[in-house]
Coordinates of C-alpha atoms and ligand atoms in Angstrom, one line a residue:
X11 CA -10.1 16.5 0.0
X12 CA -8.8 13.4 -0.9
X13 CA -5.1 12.7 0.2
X14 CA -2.3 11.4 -2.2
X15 CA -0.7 8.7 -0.5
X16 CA 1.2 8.0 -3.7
X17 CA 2.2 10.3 -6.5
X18 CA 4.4 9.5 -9.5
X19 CA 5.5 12.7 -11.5
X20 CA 6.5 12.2 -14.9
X21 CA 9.1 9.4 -13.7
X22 CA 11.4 7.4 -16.9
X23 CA 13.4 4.6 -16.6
X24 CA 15.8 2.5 -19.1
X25 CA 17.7 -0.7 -18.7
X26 CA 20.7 -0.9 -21.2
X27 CA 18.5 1.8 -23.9
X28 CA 15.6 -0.4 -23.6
X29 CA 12.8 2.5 -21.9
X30 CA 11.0 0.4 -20.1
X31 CA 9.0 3.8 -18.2
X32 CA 8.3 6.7 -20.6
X33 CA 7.1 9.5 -18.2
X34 CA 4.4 8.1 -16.5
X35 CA 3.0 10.1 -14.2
X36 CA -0.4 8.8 -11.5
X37 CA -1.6 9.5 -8.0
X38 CA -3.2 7.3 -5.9
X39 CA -5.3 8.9 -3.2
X40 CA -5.6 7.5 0.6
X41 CA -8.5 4.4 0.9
X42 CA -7.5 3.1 -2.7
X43 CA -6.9 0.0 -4.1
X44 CA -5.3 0.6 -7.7
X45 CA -4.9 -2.0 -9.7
X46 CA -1.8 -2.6 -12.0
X47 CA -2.0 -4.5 -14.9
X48 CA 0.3 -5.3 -18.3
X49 CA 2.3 -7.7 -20.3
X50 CA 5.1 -9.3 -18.7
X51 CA 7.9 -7.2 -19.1
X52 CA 6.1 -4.4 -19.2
X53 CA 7.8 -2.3 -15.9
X54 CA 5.0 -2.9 -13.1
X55 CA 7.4 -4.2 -10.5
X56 CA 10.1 -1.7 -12.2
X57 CA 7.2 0.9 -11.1
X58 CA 7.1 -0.8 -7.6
X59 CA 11.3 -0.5 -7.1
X60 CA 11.2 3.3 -8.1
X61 CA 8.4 3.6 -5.8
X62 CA 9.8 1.7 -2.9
X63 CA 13.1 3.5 -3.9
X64 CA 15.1 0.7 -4.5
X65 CA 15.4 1.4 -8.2
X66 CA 16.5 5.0 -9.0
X67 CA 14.7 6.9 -11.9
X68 CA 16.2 8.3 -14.7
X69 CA 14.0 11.6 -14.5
X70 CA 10.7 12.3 -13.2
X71 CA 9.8 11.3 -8.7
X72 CA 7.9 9.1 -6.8
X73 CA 7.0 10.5 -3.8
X74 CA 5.1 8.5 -1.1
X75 CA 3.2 10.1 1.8
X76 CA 4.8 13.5 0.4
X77 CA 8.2 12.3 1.0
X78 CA 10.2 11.7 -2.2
X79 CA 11.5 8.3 -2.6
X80 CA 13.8 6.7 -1.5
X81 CA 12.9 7.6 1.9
X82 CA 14.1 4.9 4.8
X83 CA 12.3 6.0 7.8
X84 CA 8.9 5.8 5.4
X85 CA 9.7 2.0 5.0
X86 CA 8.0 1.2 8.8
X87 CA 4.7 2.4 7.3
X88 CA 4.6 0.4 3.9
X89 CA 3.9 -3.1 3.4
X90 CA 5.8 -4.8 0.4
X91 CA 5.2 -8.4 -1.1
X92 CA 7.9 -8.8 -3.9
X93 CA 7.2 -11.3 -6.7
X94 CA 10.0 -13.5 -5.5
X95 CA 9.5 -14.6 -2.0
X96 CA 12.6 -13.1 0.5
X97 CA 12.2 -15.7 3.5
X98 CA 14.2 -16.9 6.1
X99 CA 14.1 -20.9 4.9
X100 CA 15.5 -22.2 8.2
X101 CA 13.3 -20.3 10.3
X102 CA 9.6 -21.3 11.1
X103 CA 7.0 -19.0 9.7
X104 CA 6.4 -17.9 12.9
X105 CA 9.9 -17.1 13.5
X106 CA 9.5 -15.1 10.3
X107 CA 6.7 -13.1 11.2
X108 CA 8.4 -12.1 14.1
X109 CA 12.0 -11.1 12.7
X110 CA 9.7 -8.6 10.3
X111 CA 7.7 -7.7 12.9
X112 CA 9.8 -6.2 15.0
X113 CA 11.6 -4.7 12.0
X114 CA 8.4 -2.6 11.4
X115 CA 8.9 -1.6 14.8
X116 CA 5.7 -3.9 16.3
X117 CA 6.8 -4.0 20.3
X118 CA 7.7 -7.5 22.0
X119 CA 4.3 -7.1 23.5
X120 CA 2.5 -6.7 20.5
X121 CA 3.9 -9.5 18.3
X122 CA 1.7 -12.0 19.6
X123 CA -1.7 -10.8 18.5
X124 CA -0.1 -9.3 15.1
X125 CA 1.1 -12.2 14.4
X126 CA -2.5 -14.0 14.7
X127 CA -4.4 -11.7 13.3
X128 CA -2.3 -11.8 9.7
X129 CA -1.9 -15.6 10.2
X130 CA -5.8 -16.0 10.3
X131 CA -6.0 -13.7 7.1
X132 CA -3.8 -16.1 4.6
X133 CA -5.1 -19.2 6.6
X134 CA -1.7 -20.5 7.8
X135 CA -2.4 -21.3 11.5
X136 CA -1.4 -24.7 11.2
X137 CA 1.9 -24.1 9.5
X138 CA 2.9 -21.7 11.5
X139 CA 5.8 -23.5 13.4
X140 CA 7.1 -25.8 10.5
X141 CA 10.5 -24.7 8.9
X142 CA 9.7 -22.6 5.7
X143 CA 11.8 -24.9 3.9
X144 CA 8.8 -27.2 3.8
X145 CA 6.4 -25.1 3.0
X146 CA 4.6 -25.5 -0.7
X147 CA 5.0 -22.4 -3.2
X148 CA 1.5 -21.3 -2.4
X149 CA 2.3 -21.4 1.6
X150 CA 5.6 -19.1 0.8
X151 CA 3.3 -17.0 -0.7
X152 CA 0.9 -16.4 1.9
X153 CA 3.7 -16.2 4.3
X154 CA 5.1 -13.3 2.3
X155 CA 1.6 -11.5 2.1
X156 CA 1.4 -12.0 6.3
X157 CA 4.7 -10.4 6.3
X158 CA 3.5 -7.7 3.9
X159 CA 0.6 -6.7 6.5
X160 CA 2.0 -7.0 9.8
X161 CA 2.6 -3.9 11.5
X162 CA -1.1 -2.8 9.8
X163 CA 1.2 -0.5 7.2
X164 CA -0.8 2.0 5.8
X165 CA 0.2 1.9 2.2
X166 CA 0.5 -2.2 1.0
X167 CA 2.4 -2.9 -2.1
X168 CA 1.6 -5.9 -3.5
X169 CA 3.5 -8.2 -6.7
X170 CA 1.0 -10.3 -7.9
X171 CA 0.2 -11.8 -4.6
X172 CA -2.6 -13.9 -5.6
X173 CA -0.2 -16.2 -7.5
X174 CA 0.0 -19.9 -6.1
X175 CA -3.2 -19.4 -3.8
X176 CA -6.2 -21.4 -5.1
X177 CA -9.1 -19.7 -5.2
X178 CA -11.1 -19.8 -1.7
X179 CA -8.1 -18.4 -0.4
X180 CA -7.9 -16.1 -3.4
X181 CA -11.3 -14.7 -2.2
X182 CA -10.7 -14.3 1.4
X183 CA -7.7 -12.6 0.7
X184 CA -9.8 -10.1 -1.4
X185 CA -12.2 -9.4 1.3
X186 CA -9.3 -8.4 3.8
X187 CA -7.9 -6.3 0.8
X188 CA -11.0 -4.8 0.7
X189 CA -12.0 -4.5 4.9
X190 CA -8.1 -2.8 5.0
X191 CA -9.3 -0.4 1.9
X192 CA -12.7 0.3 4.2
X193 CA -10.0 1.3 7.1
X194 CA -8.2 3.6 5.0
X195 CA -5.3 1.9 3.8
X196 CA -3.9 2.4 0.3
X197 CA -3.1 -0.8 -1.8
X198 CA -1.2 -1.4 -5.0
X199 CA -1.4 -4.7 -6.3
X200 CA -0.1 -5.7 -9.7
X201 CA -2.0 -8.9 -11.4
X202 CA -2.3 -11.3 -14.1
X203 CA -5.5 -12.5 -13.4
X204 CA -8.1 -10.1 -15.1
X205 CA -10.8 -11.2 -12.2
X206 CA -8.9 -9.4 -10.0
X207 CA -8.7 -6.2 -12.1
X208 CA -12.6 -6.2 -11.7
X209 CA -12.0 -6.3 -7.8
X210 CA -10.3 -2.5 -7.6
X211 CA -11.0 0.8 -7.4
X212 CA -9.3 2.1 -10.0
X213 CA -7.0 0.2 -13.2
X214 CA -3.7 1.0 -14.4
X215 CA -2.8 -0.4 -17.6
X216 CA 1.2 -0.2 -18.6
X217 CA 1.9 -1.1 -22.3
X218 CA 5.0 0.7 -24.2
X219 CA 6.0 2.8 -21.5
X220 CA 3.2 4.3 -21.0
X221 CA -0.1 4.5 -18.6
X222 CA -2.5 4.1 -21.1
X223 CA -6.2 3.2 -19.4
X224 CA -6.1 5.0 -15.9
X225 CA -9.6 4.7 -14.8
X226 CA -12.3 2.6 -12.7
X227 CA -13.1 -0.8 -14.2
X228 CA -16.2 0.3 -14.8
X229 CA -15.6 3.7 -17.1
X230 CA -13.0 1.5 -18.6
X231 CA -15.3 -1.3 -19.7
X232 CA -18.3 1.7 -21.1
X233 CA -15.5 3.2 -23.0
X234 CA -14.4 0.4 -25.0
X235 CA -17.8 -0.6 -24.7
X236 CA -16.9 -4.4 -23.4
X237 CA -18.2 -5.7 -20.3
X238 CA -14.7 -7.0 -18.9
X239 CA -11.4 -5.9 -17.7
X240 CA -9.6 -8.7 -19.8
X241 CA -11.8 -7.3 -22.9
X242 CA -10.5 -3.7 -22.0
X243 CA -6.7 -4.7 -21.6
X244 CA -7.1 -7.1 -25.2
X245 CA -8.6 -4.0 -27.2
X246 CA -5.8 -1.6 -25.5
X247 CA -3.1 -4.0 -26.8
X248 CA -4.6 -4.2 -30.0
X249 CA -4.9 -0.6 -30.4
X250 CA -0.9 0.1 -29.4
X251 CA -0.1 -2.9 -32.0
Ligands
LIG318 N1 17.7 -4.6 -12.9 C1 17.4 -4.8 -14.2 N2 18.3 -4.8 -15.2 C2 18.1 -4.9 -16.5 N3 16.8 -5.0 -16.9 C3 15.8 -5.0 -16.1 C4 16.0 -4.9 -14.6 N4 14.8 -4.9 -14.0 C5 13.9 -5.0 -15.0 N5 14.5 -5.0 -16.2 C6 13.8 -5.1 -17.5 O1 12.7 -4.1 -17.5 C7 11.6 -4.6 -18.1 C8 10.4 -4.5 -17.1 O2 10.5 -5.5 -16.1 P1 9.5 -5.6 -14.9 O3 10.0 -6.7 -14.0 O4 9.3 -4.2 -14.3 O5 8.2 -6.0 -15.7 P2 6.8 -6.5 -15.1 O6 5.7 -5.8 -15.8 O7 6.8 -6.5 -13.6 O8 6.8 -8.0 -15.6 P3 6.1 -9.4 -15.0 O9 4.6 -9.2 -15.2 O10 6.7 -10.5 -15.9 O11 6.5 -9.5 -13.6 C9 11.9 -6.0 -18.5 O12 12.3 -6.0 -19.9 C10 13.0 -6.5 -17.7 O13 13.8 -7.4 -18.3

């Protein structure tokens, strides 16, 4: 049987009255990559906080690896790109990868080919040992997403990682998404860019509060008989008007 690596059960959250989750309730089994997609504003990286337990619910759980959140110790085992890159600006990227590294609990001995292998997946060999403080916005981004998979974290949460990145990068990115997926990790990646929404197993679609398309891209697109994601999410809005 499939195993739920993530489960959220009928969780609400406000912000000054304004409900911004309206018991929304999803699992996402092992060896899925889920796709989250909405309006800005519409609570995506608000689902990401409660699910990372840095945000505390109203009502309702999110439980990860059947531990409800928050849960420290689970932190070792998750990998979590935020929307706004957290780096040490002083420090090389290198430097970087290593302070999180070993925060994951990846030994002294170890570092060294971790820290290749996720360098060769965002392409920043070259970089590597310049101070982040010179880095472009696209470089801090894929320095955040090396960050995110070091330690090869068997759940990967990822805000709109894709931003910045142009788009043979965008690709190769995608294909380790997808090799990690093939090993059995469990992704969550929230996106703007509807291309990417045709890239995952499953899409989430957050609009009032609600999860209101939960489903491959492919039943999705039969349903509302449209042959994209971007025509699915467009005909969803307009529905909910
Ligand atoms: N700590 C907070 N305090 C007050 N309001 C908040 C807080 N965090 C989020 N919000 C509000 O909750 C709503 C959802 O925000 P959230 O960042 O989850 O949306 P999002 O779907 O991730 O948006 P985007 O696509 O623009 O990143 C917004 O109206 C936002 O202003």
């Amino acid at each position: 049987m499939d195993k739920p690596v993530i489960q959220l059960h009928d969780l609400s959250k406000s912000f000054n009255k304004h409900v911004v989750l309206d018991h929304i309730s999803t699992t996402v089994e092992e060896g899925t990559i889920l796709g989250l997609i909405g309006p800005s504003g519409a609570g995506k990286s608000t689902i990401i906080q409660l699910l990372l337990g840095s945000e505390t619910a109203d009502s309702g759980t999110a439980t990860v690896f059947n531990q409800v959140m928050p849960n420290r110790e689970l932190l070792g085992n998750i990998g979590y790109m935020a929307q706004n890159d957290s780096l040490y600006e002083q420090q090389s990227g290198r430097e970087n990868l290593i302070f999180f590294g070993r925060m994951k609990g990846i030994t002294k001995q170890d570092i060294p080919s971790s820290v290749e292998h996720v360098t060769n997946v965002v392409n920043l060999g070259d970089a590597l040992d310049k101070r982040v403080s010179t880095y472009s916005g696209g470089m801090k981004r894929r320095l955040s997403l090396a960050i995110a998979l070091i330690g090869n974290p068997d759940l990967i949460v990822l805000d709109e990682p894709t931003v910045g990145i142009d788009p043979a990068l965008r690709r190769h990115i995608w294909q380790e998404l997808h090799r990690l997926k093939a090993e059995g990790h469990t992704i969550l990646v929230t996106t703007h860019v509807m291309d990417e929404a045709e890239l995952v197993d499953r899409v989430a679609m957050l609009l009032n509060g609600h999860l209101l398309a939960d489903d491959t891209p492919e039943k999705l697109k039969n349903k509302y008989h449209v042959n994209s994601i971007e025509a699915v999410f467009l005909k969803v809005e307009e529905e909910n008007k």
